[in-house]
XYZ file of C-alpha atoms in Angstrom:
450
model
C 25.697 -2.409 -30.404
C 25.623 -5.011 -28.768
C 27.582 -7.768 -27.949
C 26.869 -11.147 -29.423
C 28.536 -14.509 -28.713
C 29.886 -16.570 -30.807
C 31.464 -20.586 -30.509
C 34.247 -18.951 -32.231
C 34.803 -16.450 -29.518
C 34.818 -18.728 -26.719
C 37.286 -21.040 -28.618
C 39.772 -18.261 -28.848
C 39.457 -17.707 -25.074
C 39.570 -21.315 -24.021
C 42.474 -21.281 -26.095
C 44.116 -18.088 -24.532
C 43.755 -19.802 -20.819
C 45.292 -22.732 -22.597
C 48.271 -20.833 -23.776
C 48.557 -18.720 -20.215
C 48.377 -15.275 -22.470
C 46.955 -12.947 -20.444
C 47.879 -10.157 -22.067
C 45.913 -11.210 -25.165
C 43.155 -12.522 -22.957
C 42.623 -9.073 -21.132
C 42.711 -7.316 -24.086
C 39.628 -9.627 -25.773
C 37.279 -8.826 -22.388
C 38.293 -5.058 -21.552
C 35.837 -3.320 -23.459
C 32.828 -6.029 -22.808
C 30.287 -5.149 -20.182
C 30.304 -7.312 -16.901
C 26.682 -8.576 -17.415
C 28.947 -10.486 -21.258
C 31.984 -11.650 -19.489
C 29.715 -13.370 -17.350
C 27.849 -14.563 -19.585
C 31.079 -15.970 -21.343
C 32.468 -17.696 -18.093
C 29.064 -19.544 -17.809
C 30.128 -21.179 -21.492
C 33.761 -22.142 -20.017
C 34.662 -25.186 -17.686
C 34.709 -24.306 -13.753
C 38.837 -23.778 -14.188
C 38.769 -21.428 -17.174
C 35.902 -19.605 -15.598
C 37.791 -19.330 -12.570
C 41.648 -18.254 -14.399
C 39.828 -15.633 -15.499
C 38.015 -14.230 -12.522
C 41.133 -14.499 -11.262
C 42.561 -11.995 -14.073
C 40.556 -9.391 -14.119
C 41.207 -6.068 -12.145
C 39.528 -6.757 -8.745
C 36.336 -4.099 -9.365
C 35.961 -5.726 -12.806
C 35.654 -9.598 -11.078
C 32.869 -8.118 -8.143
C 30.755 -7.459 -11.120
C 31.025 -10.336 -12.776
C 30.402 -12.555 -9.911
C 27.146 -10.807 -9.620
C 26.035 -11.363 -12.890
C 26.930 -15.086 -12.990
C 23.695 -17.075 -11.980
C 23.629 -18.745 -8.283
C 25.024 -22.221 -9.506
C 27.747 -20.967 -11.481
C 28.471 -18.186 -9.063
C 28.750 -21.138 -6.133
C 30.911 -23.231 -8.095
C 34.042 -19.974 -8.681
C 33.498 -19.141 -5.190
C 34.792 -22.273 -4.291
C 37.522 -22.245 -6.349
C 38.756 -18.902 -4.167
C 40.491 -18.591 -1.022
C 38.542 -17.004 1.761
C 41.209 -14.078 1.055
C 40.751 -13.530 -2.386
C 36.476 -13.592 -2.142
C 37.129 -11.116 0.568
C 39.156 -8.556 -1.977
C 36.366 -8.918 -4.572
C 33.418 -8.388 -1.952
C 35.815 -5.021 -0.775
C 34.519 -3.538 -3.840
C 30.947 -4.127 -3.887
C 28.192 -2.683 -2.272
C 27.347 -3.563 1.184
C 23.834 -4.985 -0.324
C 25.643 -7.220 -2.583
C 28.370 -8.344 -0.531
C 25.750 -8.703 1.867
C 23.669 -11.620 -0.639
C 27.571 -13.079 -1.795
C 28.566 -13.802 1.546
C 25.137 -15.471 2.680
C 25.726 -18.355 0.217
C 28.879 -18.900 1.641
C 29.502 -21.946 4.311
C 30.067 -20.602 7.848
C 33.520 -21.703 8.015
C 34.130 -19.502 4.886
C 31.349 -16.957 5.986
C 33.527 -16.038 9.103
C 37.029 -16.028 7.462
C 35.796 -14.106 4.623
C 34.510 -11.348 7.046
C 37.717 -11.651 8.739
C 39.566 -10.948 5.722
C 37.748 -7.936 5.080
C 40.076 -4.976 5.448
C 37.748 -2.253 5.808
C 35.984 -2.636 9.095
C 33.226 -0.720 8.625
C 32.382 -1.979 5.273
C 33.087 -5.840 7.179
C 29.969 -4.533 10.214
C 27.485 -2.841 7.869
C 27.978 -6.837 5.618
C 27.500 -8.325 8.864
C 24.021 -5.816 9.817
C 22.611 -6.574 6.484
C 23.222 -10.817 6.847
C 21.032 -10.139 9.851
C 17.765 -9.417 8.392
C 15.362 -11.605 6.180
C 16.795 -11.321 2.777
C 13.008 -10.701 2.110
C 12.734 -8.348 3.827
C 13.844 -4.543 3.576
C 16.434 -4.701 5.657
C 18.001 -7.619 3.611
C 17.270 -5.848 0.330
C 19.158 -2.415 1.521
C 22.508 -1.438 1.033
C 24.216 0.772 3.122
C 25.686 3.391 1.038
C 23.725 6.518 0.505
C 23.592 10.562 0.588
C 22.556 12.339 3.786
C 22.849 15.437 4.995
C 21.685 16.988 8.723
C 19.331 19.442 9.107
C 20.917 22.081 10.408
C 23.989 22.468 7.844
C 24.286 25.023 6.040
C 23.937 24.826 2.392
C 27.728 25.730 1.683
C 28.988 22.882 4.243
C 26.288 20.791 3.182
C 28.183 20.627 -0.276
C 31.374 19.126 0.241
C 30.254 16.751 2.647
C 27.573 15.649 -0.002
C 31.051 14.803 -2.135
C 32.769 13.103 0.036
C 29.941 10.500 0.852
C 29.244 10.848 -3.176
C 32.320 8.549 -3.597
C 31.031 5.528 -1.808
C 28.135 5.437 -3.724
C 27.861 4.095 -7.173
C 24.588 5.968 -8.481
C 22.964 9.273 -6.334
C 19.451 8.585 -6.496
C 18.261 10.587 -3.458
C 19.989 12.743 -1.082
C 18.236 12.397 2.693
C 17.966 14.568 5.526
C 18.705 13.887 8.864
C 18.706 15.361 12.786
C 21.497 15.164 14.914
C 20.401 11.554 15.941
C 20.424 10.578 12.579
C 16.737 10.354 12.336
C 14.959 10.891 8.799
C 13.473 13.686 8.063
C 12.574 13.995 4.924
C 14.767 14.595 1.250
C 16.286 17.327 -0.398
C 15.763 18.325 -4.028
C 19.209 18.920 -5.928
C 17.310 21.390 -7.475
C 16.483 23.098 -4.212
C 20.494 22.701 -2.947
C 21.845 24.691 -6.480
C 19.333 27.577 -6.384
C 19.430 27.957 -2.499
C 21.508 31.311 -0.926
C 24.519 30.350 -0.204
C 24.462 31.623 3.640
C 20.489 29.256 3.632
C 20.073 26.229 6.241
C 19.216 22.487 4.885
C 15.970 22.892 7.079
C 14.692 26.030 5.030
C 14.845 23.781 1.820
C 14.729 20.375 2.754
C 11.032 18.660 1.300
C 9.313 17.025 4.522
C 7.610 14.391 3.095
C 9.171 11.265 1.891
C 8.032 7.995 1.728
C 10.246 5.386 3.384
C 9.878 1.448 4.589
C 11.213 -0.401 7.832
C 13.781 -2.992 8.067
C 10.995 -5.444 8.968
C 8.617 -4.419 5.860
C 8.365 -7.373 3.773
C 9.946 -7.140 -0.175
C 6.271 -7.443 -1.478
C 5.398 -4.448 0.454
C 8.508 -2.257 -0.865
C 8.177 -3.300 -4.765
C 4.128 -1.921 -4.591
C 4.970 1.439 -2.714
C 8.146 2.253 -5.261
C 5.839 0.796 -8.060
C 3.451 2.839 -6.993
C 4.957 5.718 -6.615
C 7.110 5.672 -9.331
C 10.485 5.897 -7.049
C 14.055 5.073 -8.402
C 15.127 4.681 -4.224
C 13.669 4.312 -0.868
C 15.162 4.975 2.382
C 15.087 2.383 4.935
C 14.146 2.900 8.699
C 14.698 1.374 12.388
C 11.954 0.520 15.393
C 13.578 3.775 16.310
C 12.937 5.933 12.910
C 16.607 6.084 12.510
C 17.785 6.003 8.507
C 19.866 3.038 7.579
C 19.480 2.341 4.777
C 18.238 2.651 0.874
C 16.728 0.361 -1.575
C 17.467 0.848 -5.475
C 15.484 0.208 -7.770
C 17.384 -2.500 -9.478
C 17.793 -4.395 -6.486
C 13.607 -4.245 -5.949
C 12.950 -5.771 -9.733
C 15.690 -8.346 -9.529
C 13.657 -9.047 -6.153
C 10.648 -9.293 -8.770
C 12.021 -11.204 -11.274
C 13.604 -13.420 -7.813
C 9.735 -14.218 -6.687
C 7.878 -13.792 -9.720
C 10.557 -16.967 -10.653
C 9.555 -19.073 -7.419
C 5.638 -18.381 -8.225
C 5.680 -19.647 -11.514
C 7.913 -22.792 -10.088
C 5.468 -23.382 -7.003
C 2.206 -22.943 -9.352
C 3.748 -25.776 -12.009
C 4.285 -27.976 -8.520
C 7.981 -27.456 -8.267
C 8.741 -26.740 -4.690
C 12.079 -25.944 -4.139
C 14.218 -23.237 -6.178
C 15.710 -25.303 -9.279
C 17.870 -24.319 -12.188
C 17.490 -26.947 -15.259
C 21.137 -28.560 -15.116
C 21.125 -28.422 -11.199
C 21.141 -32.536 -10.021
C 18.853 -35.162 -10.710
C 18.389 -35.656 -7.359
C 17.821 -31.486 -6.941
C 14.959 -31.810 -9.496
C 13.765 -35.093 -8.093
C 13.544 -33.817 -4.675
C 11.645 -30.553 -5.715
C 9.287 -32.250 -8.274
C 8.418 -35.009 -6.538
C 5.967 -33.709 -3.594
C 3.265 -32.232 -6.226
C 4.041 -35.742 -8.055
C 2.962 -37.828 -5.021
C 0.128 -35.677 -4.896
C -1.400 -35.566 -7.901
C -0.681 -39.594 -7.586
C -3.005 -39.653 -4.238
C -5.727 -37.247 -6.076
C -5.640 -39.483 -9.013
C -6.184 -42.632 -6.308
C -9.814 -40.249 -4.915
C -11.106 -39.829 -8.839
C -10.318 -43.342 -9.380
C -12.367 -44.730 -5.921
C -14.795 -41.755 -7.220
C -15.442 -43.394 -10.673
C -15.837 -46.798 -8.611
C -18.903 -45.270 -6.832
C -20.395 -44.717 -10.297
C -19.352 -48.387 -11.657
C -23.328 -49.377 -12.353
C -24.061 -45.185 -14.169
C -21.329 -46.442 -16.507
C -22.583 -49.796 -17.131
C -26.085 -48.389 -17.589
C -24.766 -45.492 -19.983
C -21.860 -46.190 -21.191
C -21.692 -43.017 -23.291
C -20.323 -41.081 -20.047
C -17.658 -42.434 -19.661
C -16.181 -40.598 -22.876
C -17.089 -37.222 -21.288
C -15.151 -37.757 -17.867
C -11.727 -36.244 -19.444
C -13.364 -32.793 -20.516
C -15.064 -32.336 -17.395
C -11.992 -32.918 -15.524
C -9.866 -30.713 -18.074
C -12.335 -27.558 -17.740
C -12.837 -27.903 -14.102
C -8.094 -27.830 -13.648
C -8.486 -25.023 -17.013
C -11.279 -22.834 -15.077
C -9.708 -23.303 -11.886
C -6.025 -22.311 -12.575
C -7.663 -19.294 -14.529
C -8.618 -18.315 -11.324
C -6.476 -18.795 -9.245
C -4.233 -16.878 -11.188
C -6.314 -13.668 -11.202
C -6.862 -13.800 -7.609
C -2.805 -14.240 -7.621
C -2.105 -11.217 -9.130
C -4.872 -9.307 -7.498
C -3.122 -10.337 -4.081
C 0.372 -10.061 -5.605
C -0.218 -5.772 -5.975
C -3.075 -5.510 -3.297
C -6.040 -4.503 -5.478
C -8.469 -6.891 -3.947
C -11.243 -5.014 -2.735
C -14.507 -5.779 -1.525
C -15.991 -8.420 0.805
C -16.141 -11.853 0.038
C -19.309 -11.985 -0.650
C -19.182 -8.994 -3.167
C -16.377 -11.859 -4.959
C -18.421 -14.759 -4.409
C -21.525 -13.341 -6.393
C -18.826 -12.168 -9.147
C -17.259 -15.175 -9.680
C -20.816 -17.192 -9.831
C -22.204 -14.615 -12.367
C -18.610 -15.245 -14.509
C -18.764 -19.085 -14.455
C -22.642 -19.143 -14.844
C -22.176 -16.767 -18.047
C -19.177 -18.777 -19.010
C -20.919 -22.190 -18.246
C -23.694 -21.191 -20.380
C -21.999 -20.921 -23.463
C -20.049 -23.865 -23.184
C -22.753 -25.949 -22.426
C -24.848 -24.710 -25.265
C -22.131 -26.474 -27.534
C -21.682 -28.892 -25.823
C -24.857 -29.937 -26.030
C -25.566 -28.905 -29.700
C -22.311 -31.269 -30.100
C -23.961 -34.020 -28.190
C -26.859 -33.525 -30.145
C -26.644 -32.552 -33.765
C -22.778 -34.527 -34.048
C -22.427 -37.143 -31.684
C -26.323 -37.891 -31.695
C -26.929 -38.654 -27.949
C -30.700 -37.314 -27.622
C -31.761 -34.352 -25.639
C -31.692 -36.115 -22.212
C -28.381 -36.872 -22.343
C -26.511 -33.958 -24.185
C -28.532 -31.665 -21.173
C -27.052 -33.716 -18.533
C -23.742 -33.455 -19.876
C -24.570 -29.469 -20.501
C -25.771 -28.989 -16.865
C -23.060 -30.811 -15.518
C -20.580 -28.802 -16.946
C -22.262 -25.453 -15.626
C -21.784 -26.098 -12.320
C -18.463 -28.022 -12.421
C -17.390 -24.383 -13.819
C -18.587 -22.729 -11.020
C -17.511 -25.381 -8.717
C -14.096 -25.085 -10.055
C -14.005 -21.152 -10.358
C -15.468 -21.056 -5.794
C -12.358 -22.921 -5.703
C -9.569 -21.505 -7.810
C -10.807 -18.140 -6.360
C -11.066 -18.999 -2.232
C -8.138 -20.853 -2.089
C -5.669 -18.803 -2.354
C -7.332 -16.158 -0.549
C -8.004 -18.621 2.688
C -3.749 -19.440 2.521
C -3.058 -15.580 2.439
C -5.070 -14.937 5.384
C -3.387 -17.922 6.795
C -0.247 -16.311 6.345
C 0.914 -19.113 3.400
C 2.357 -18.722 -0.267
C -1.138 -18.626 -2.336
C 0.480 -19.963 -5.081
C 0.520 -23.229 -3.837
C -3.298 -22.956 -4.476
C -2.601 -22.954 -8.475
C -1.411 -25.915 -10.213
C -1.504 -29.203 -9.193
C -3.103 -28.573 -6.087
C -5.994 -26.768 -8.120
C -5.907 -29.657 -10.805
C -6.276 -32.379 -8.935
C -9.404 -31.243 -6.121
C -11.200 -29.503 -8.994
C -10.415 -33.311 -11.265
C -12.334 -35.338 -7.834
C -14.699 -32.769 -7.186
C -15.718 -32.138 -11.415
C -16.046 -36.315 -11.680
C -18.552 -36.408 -8.611
C -20.892 -33.397 -9.770
C -20.704 -34.653 -13.268
C -22.154 -38.436 -11.746
C -24.529 -36.709 -9.504
C -26.310 -34.844 -12.333
C -26.112 -37.552 -14.213
C -27.787 -40.260 -12.051
C -30.026 -37.341 -10.802
C -31.439 -36.931 -14.412
C -31.229 -39.936 -16.073
C -31.387 -42.397 -13.396
C -29.931 -45.020 -12.687
């Protein structure tokens, strides 16, 4: 049964902390999963959360720290000494340890690494910190199980047992040569059924999917998803095995990327949380709002240019919000489909083919919506055939324009190496508002004349 946190339970934990009743406090927490403990700490004050963190066993504390959200973890770490942080990091896999150390200030980071007693662990963490956090090198862990192609099956078993002690979960066994070049992978079934005097070179599988340390995280995620991999080895520029990326790490990466893209699409330029400071939230949102304001000024100037049209045909003004709304909606829809295709690398074919498809789709959708609009204008609003036809034709052209902008802006940004998520949200909506209003009044001028 899943553990449920209640107000009564939180109050009980707070009372035990206040009373310094460590024995009872540990008894309450000992059977809980580290993710549940992290959720409990999120409800406590900073001082109480720090008290609990220091009380827990080191291996448990390490797991809890990893489950805390970034802001809470930063606050807790600021309340711990460099030596205390180093003790927790010793219990973590290298990839998780590197993520924690990367969040520290340069001064604290240096002192924490100095306090780590396991020199190999410290060296591995320092190595991982050299890589971009969104690359395969930044996502990988150094802990893995590998065997030499020249070993015998019997000798291999004892070596694997020793290596497996430092690996939380053994997903794969990798085969290397004497210079640590990745040669293939070893099936546990083949290893168990092979004759004891057989060589690893006789039983290992030569085909193995792998990535380079500089491979972008998005590409790693695509490969692992395509081939249903639980783990993938990472090699350096010389083809030497340097680490592995497991499915839990790539899932975390995908979630963070999705959150980042969602925020950017909504017009938030920085990675922020709901409980961040007022200044952080303002700094993240204000740039796009300024862009929207400037776009609004342009829209006002466009409307002002058609002042005579509004005076002559006042009803034109009432359809301006409709044109702007339809342009924004269609643009966001189109860009969302393209962003999804760019993310999973399923966008195939020439730009001309994509253009024809978007125009065809826009014509179909626009025609249906225009018919509804013309019918409503004539029979419900009694606007007349000429005026209703003007609005209907304008709507079709506005939809086509919005669809093309929503489709090609993300593609162009992607080709320029810019995150295409920037093309959605306020950017698309603002640009389509301007072009939509311009098209609407240009068609009206052409048909109605003024």
